[in-house]
Coordinates of C-alpha atoms in Angstrom, one line a residue:
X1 CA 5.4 19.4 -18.8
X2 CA 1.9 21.1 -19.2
X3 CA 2.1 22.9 -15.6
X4 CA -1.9 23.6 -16.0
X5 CA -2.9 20.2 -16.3
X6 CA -0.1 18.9 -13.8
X7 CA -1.8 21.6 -11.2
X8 CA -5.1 20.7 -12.4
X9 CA -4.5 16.7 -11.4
X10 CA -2.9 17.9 -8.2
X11 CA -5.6 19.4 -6.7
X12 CA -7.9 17.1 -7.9
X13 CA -5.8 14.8 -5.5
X14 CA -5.9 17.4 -2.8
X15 CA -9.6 17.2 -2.9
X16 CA -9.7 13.5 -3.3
X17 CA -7.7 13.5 0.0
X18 CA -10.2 16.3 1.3
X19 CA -13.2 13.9 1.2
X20 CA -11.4 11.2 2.5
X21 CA -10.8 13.5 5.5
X22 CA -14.3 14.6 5.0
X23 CA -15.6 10.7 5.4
X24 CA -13.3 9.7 8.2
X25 CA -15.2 12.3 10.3
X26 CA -18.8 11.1 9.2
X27 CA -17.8 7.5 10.1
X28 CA -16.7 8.7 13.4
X29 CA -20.1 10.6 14.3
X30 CA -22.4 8.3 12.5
X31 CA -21.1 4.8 12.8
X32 CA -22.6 2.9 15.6
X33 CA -20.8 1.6 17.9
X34 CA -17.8 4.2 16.9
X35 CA -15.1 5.5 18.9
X36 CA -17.4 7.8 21.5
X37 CA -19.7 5.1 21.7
X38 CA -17.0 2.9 22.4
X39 CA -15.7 4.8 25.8
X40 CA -18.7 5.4 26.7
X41 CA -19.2 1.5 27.3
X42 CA -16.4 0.8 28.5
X43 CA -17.0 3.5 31.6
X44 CA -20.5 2.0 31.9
X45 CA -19.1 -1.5 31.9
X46 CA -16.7 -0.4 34.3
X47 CA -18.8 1.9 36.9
X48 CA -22.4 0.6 35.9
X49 CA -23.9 4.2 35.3
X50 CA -22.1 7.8 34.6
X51 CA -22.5 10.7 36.7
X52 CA -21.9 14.5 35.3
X53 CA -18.6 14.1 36.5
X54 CA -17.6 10.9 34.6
X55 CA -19.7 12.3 31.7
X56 CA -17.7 15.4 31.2
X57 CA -14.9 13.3 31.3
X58 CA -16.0 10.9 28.2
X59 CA -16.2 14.4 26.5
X60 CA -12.6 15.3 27.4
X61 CA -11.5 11.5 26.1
X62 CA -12.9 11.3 22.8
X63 CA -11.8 14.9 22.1
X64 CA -8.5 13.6 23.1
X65 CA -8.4 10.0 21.3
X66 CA -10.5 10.8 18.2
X67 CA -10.2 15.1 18.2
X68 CA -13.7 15.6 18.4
X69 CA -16.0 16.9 21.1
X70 CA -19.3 15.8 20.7
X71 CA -20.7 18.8 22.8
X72 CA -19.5 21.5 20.6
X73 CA -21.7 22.3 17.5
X74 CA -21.0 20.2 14.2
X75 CA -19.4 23.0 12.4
X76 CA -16.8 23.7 15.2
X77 CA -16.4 19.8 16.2
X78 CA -15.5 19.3 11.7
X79 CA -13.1 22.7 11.8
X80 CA -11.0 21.1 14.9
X81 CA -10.9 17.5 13.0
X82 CA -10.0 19.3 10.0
X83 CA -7.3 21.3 11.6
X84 CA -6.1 18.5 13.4
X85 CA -5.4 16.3 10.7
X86 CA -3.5 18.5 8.7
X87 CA -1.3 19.5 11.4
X88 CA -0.5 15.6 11.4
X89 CA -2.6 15.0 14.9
X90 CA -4.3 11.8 14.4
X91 CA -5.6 11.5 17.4
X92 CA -4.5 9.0 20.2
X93 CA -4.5 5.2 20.1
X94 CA -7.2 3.9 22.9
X95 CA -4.8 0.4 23.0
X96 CA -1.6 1.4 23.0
X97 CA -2.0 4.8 24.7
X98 CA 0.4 6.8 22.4
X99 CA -0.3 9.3 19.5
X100 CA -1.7 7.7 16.5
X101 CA 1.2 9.3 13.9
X102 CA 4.2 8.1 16.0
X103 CA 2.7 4.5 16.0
X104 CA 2.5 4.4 12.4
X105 CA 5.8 6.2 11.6
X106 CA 7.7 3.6 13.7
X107 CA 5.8 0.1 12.1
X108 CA 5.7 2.3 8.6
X109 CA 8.8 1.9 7.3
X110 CA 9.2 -1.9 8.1
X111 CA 6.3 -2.4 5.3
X112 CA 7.4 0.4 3.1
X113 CA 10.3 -2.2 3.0
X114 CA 8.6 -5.4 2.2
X115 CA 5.9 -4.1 0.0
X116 CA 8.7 -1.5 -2.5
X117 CA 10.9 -4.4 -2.2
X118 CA 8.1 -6.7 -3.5
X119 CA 6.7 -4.4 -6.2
X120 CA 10.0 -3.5 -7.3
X121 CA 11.1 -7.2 -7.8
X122 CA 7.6 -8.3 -8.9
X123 CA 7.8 -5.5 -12.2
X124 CA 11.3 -6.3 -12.9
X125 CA 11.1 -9.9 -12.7
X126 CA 7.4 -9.9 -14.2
X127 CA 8.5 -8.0 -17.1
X128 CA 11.2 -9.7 -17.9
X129 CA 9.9 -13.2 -18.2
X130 CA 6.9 -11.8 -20.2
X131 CA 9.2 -10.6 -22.6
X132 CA 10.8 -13.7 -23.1
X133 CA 7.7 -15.7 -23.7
X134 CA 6.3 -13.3 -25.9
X135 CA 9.7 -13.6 -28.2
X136 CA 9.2 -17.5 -27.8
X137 CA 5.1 -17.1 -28.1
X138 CA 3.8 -20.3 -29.0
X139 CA 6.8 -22.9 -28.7
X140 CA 7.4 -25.3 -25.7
X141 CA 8.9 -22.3 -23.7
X142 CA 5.6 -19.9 -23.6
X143 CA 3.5 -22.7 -23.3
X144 CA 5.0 -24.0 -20.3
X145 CA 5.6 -21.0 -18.5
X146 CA 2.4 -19.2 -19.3
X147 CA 1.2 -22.6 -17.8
X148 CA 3.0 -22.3 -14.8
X149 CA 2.6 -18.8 -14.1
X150 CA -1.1 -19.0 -14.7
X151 CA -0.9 -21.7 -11.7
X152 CA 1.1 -19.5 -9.9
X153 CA -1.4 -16.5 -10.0
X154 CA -4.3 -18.3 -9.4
X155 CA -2.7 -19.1 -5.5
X156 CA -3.3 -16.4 -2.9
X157 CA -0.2 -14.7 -1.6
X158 CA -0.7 -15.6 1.9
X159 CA -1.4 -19.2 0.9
X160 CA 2.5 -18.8 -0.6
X161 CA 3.6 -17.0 2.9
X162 CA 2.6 -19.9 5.5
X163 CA 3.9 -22.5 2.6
X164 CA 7.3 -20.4 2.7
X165 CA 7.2 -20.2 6.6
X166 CA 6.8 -24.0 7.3
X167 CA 9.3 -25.2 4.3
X168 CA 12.3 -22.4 4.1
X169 CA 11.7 -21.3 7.5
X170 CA 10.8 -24.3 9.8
X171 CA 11.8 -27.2 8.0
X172 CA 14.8 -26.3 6.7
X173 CA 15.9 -23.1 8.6
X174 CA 17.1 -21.2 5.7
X175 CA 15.5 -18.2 7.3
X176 CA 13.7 -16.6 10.6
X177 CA 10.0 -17.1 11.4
X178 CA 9.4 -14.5 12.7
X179 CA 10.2 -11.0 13.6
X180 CA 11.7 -7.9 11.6
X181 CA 15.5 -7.9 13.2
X182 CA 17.7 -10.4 15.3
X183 CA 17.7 -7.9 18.1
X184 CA 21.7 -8.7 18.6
X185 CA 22.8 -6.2 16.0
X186 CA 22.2 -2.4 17.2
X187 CA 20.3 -0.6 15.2
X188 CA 22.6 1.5 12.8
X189 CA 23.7 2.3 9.0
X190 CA 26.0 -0.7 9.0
X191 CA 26.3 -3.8 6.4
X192 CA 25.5 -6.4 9.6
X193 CA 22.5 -4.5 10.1
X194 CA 20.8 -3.8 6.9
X195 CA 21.6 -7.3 5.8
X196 CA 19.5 -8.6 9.1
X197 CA 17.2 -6.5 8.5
X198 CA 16.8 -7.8 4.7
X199 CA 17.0 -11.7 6.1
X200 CA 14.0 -10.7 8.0
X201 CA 12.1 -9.5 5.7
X202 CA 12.7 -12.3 2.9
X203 CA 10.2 -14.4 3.4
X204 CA 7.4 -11.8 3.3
X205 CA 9.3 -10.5 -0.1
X206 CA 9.4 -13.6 -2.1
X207 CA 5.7 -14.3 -0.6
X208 CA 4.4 -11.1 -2.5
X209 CA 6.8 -11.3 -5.3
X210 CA 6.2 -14.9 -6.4
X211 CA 2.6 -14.7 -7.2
X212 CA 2.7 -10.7 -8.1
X213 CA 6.0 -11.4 -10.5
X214 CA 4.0 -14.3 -12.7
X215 CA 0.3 -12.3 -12.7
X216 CA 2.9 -9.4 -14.7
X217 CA 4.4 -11.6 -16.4
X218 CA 1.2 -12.6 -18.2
X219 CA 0.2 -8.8 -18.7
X220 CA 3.9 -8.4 -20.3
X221 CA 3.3 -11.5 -22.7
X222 CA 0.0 -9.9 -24.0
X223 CA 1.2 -6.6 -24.5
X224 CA 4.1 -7.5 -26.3
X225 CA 2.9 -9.9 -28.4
X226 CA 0.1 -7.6 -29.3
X227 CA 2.3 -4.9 -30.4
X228 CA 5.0 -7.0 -32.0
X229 CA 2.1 -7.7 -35.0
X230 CA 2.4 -4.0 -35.4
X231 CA 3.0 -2.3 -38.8
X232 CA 5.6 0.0 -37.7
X233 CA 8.0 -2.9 -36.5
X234 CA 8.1 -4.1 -39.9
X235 CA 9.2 -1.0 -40.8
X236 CA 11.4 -0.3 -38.3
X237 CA 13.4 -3.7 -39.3
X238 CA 13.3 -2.8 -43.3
X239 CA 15.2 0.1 -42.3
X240 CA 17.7 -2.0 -41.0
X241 CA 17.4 -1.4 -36.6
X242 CA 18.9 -4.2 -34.9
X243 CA 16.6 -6.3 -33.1
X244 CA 18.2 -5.6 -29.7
X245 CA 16.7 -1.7 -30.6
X246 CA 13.8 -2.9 -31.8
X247 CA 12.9 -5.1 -28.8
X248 CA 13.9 -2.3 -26.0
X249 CA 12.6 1.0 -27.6
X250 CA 9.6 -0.2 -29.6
X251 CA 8.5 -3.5 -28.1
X252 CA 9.7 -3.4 -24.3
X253 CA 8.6 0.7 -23.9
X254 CA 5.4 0.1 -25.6
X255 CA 4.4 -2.8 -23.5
X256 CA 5.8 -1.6 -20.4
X257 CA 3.9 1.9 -20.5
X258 CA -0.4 0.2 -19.6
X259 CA 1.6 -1.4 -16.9
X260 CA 3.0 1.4 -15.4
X261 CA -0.2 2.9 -13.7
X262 CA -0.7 -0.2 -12.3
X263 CA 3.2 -0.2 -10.9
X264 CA 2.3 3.0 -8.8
X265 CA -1.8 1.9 -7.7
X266 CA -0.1 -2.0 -6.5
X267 CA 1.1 0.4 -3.6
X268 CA -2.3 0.4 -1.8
X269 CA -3.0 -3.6 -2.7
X270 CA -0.1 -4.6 -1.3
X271 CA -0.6 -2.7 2.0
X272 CA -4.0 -4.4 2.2
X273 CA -2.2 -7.7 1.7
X274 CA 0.3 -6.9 4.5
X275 CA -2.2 -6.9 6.7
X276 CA -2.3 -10.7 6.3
X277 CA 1.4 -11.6 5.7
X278 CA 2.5 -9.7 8.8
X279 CA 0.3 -11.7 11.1
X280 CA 1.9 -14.8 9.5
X281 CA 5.3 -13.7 10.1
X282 CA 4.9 -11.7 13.1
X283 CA 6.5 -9.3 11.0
X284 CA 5.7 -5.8 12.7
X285 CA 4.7 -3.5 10.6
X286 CA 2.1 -1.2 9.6
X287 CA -0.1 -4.2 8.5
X288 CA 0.1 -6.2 11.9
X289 CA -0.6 -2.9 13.6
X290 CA -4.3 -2.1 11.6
X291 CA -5.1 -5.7 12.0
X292 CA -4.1 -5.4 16.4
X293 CA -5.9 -2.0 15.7
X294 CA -9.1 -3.8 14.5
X295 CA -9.3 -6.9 17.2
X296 CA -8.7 -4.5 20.1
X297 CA -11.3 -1.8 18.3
X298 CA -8.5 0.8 18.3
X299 CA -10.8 3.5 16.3
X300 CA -8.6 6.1 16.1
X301 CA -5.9 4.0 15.1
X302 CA -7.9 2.7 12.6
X303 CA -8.8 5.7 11.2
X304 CA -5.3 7.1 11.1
X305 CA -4.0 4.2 9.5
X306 CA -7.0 3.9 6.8
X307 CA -6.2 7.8 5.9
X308 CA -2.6 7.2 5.7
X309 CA -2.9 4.3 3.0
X310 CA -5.8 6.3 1.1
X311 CA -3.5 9.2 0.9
X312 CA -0.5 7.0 -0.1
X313 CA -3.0 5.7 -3.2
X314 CA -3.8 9.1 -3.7
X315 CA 0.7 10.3 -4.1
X316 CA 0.6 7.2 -5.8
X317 CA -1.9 8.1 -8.6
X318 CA -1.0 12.1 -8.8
X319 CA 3.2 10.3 -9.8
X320 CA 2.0 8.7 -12.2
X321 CA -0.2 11.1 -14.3
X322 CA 3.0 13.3 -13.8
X323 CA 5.2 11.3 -15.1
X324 CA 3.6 9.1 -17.4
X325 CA 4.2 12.0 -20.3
X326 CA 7.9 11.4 -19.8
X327 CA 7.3 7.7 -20.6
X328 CA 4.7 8.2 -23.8
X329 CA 5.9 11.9 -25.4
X330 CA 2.7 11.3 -27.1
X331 CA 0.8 12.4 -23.7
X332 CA 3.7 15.2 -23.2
X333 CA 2.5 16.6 -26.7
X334 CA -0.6 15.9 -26.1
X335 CA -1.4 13.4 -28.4
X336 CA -2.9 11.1 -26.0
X337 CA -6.4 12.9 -26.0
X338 CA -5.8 14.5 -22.5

């Protein structure tokens, strides 16, 4: 690995993450009606006007839900917001009354579940059925599967997720509507636990994977019937490689490798999309919380939840330039016009 340029693209994600920092503290001194604002109706609303009492008192609550003070000068109010953050103080939730961070590390790992279970089985399943249809491209296979997964694409996830909840889960029961556990299992690393845990979350799973597995799918089909018209294939089979060779190290690798950027950046779309499918499932997690966070104007919790996913885009991009060389050892040789 080329430690220069791996260093370089890590602190170009440091300093991504730095203005992202940087903005979260603009929007929460310039956006009207923003967090300060925000208590300081709710005390007027409550008492009708603010003595200095109750004022010094709005100065002590925003520095404690949001970590600014907006009597301190600019420079000092950015340095403790700065400070703050990285020492993992988000600031405190105005709803729920508890520290930002411990809200989102107890609802994080439910949708870390869903949405790496989803983009693990949407790649794998994607992939594979692209293949196939590009090995059958134009007979009655391709065309009817590039049919239906064109269909398939074309419907919104969450359109998929109440369809799922009212057929698998109320009509026929197969599974819960609601909720990300039984409650009648203690929590624990057990084989009746994790597997209530994974009946749970099933229904938000297929929602995600259904649609994101045929949308790959197509990608797949293109790529490999793109490179299968390549020269070197026909060399590669004059030479006498199998075809099972052929198909995993030239055709499968080659295709695979434009998708695989998009494998690590479908980290922040599908958090955006949870946002919607845990509200139709009830399902608890970190989506249902930003979208509680946004009807009750929870601005700190906002924020903190905002920064969290940008940062998780942010690991998401720097893994994949570091390891995209050990897919293509044209990049790793520098052959890839880095």
């Amino acid at each position: 690995m080329n430690f220069k340029w791996a260093g370089k693209r890590v602190l170009q994600g440091m300093f991504t993450a730095y203005l992202v920092i940087t903005f979260t503290f603009v929007l929460i001194r310039r956006m009207p009606g923003g967090p300060v604002e925000y208590l300081r109706a709710q005390l007027i609303t409550s008492q009708g006007s603010l003595t200095q009492q109750e004022r010094e008192r709005l100065q002590q609550l925003a520095e404690t839900y949001v970590n600014i003070n907006p009597d301190k000068p600019l420079w000092q109010q950015y340095i403790e917001y700065m400070g703050s953050i990285v020492q993992g103080d988000l600031g405190h939730s105005i709803w729920y009354n508890q520290p930002v961070a411990d809200l989102i590390a107890e609802a994080m790992p439910w949708t870390l579940l869903v949405t790496a279970s989803s983009i693990l089985l949407s790649f794998a399943i994607g992939i594979s059925i692209g293949a196939w249809m590009a090995y059958n491209e134009g007979n009655t296979i391709d065309v009817g599967l590039s049919s239906f997964a064109t269909f398939l694409t074309s419907i919104p996830y969450y359109v998929i997720g109440v369809l799922a909840v009212y057929i698998l889960a109320y009509q026929l029961g197969w599974f819960p509507t609601s909720g990300y556990n039984s409650g009648e299992i203690e929590a624990s690393i057990s084989v009746a636990y994790i597997s209530d845990v994974l009946y749970h979350a099933a229904l938000p799973i297929i929602s995600f994977t259904i649609p994101a597995a045929f949308g790959q799918s197509l990608t797949m089909r293109g790529n490999s019937v793109r490179i299968m018209g390549e020269d070197y294939l026909r060399v590669a089979s004059l030479r006498g490689l199998s075809n099972t060779r052929i198909a995993l190290h030239y055709v499968g690798r080659n295709a695979i490798l434009p998708m695989y950027t998009n494998f690590l950046l479908a980290i922040g779309t599908v958090f955006g999309g949870a946002v919607i499918l845990e509200e139709i499932f009830t399902y608890r997690g970190a989506g249902l919380l930003l979208l509680k966070a946004i009807n009750n104007r929870d601005y700190p919790l906002m924020m903190g939840m905002f920064l969290i996913i940008t940062i998780g885009v942010i690991c998401g991009m720097i893994i994949a330039d570091l390891t995209y060389g050990k897919l293509d050892p044209r990049i790793e040789s520098g052959e890839g016009g880095r």
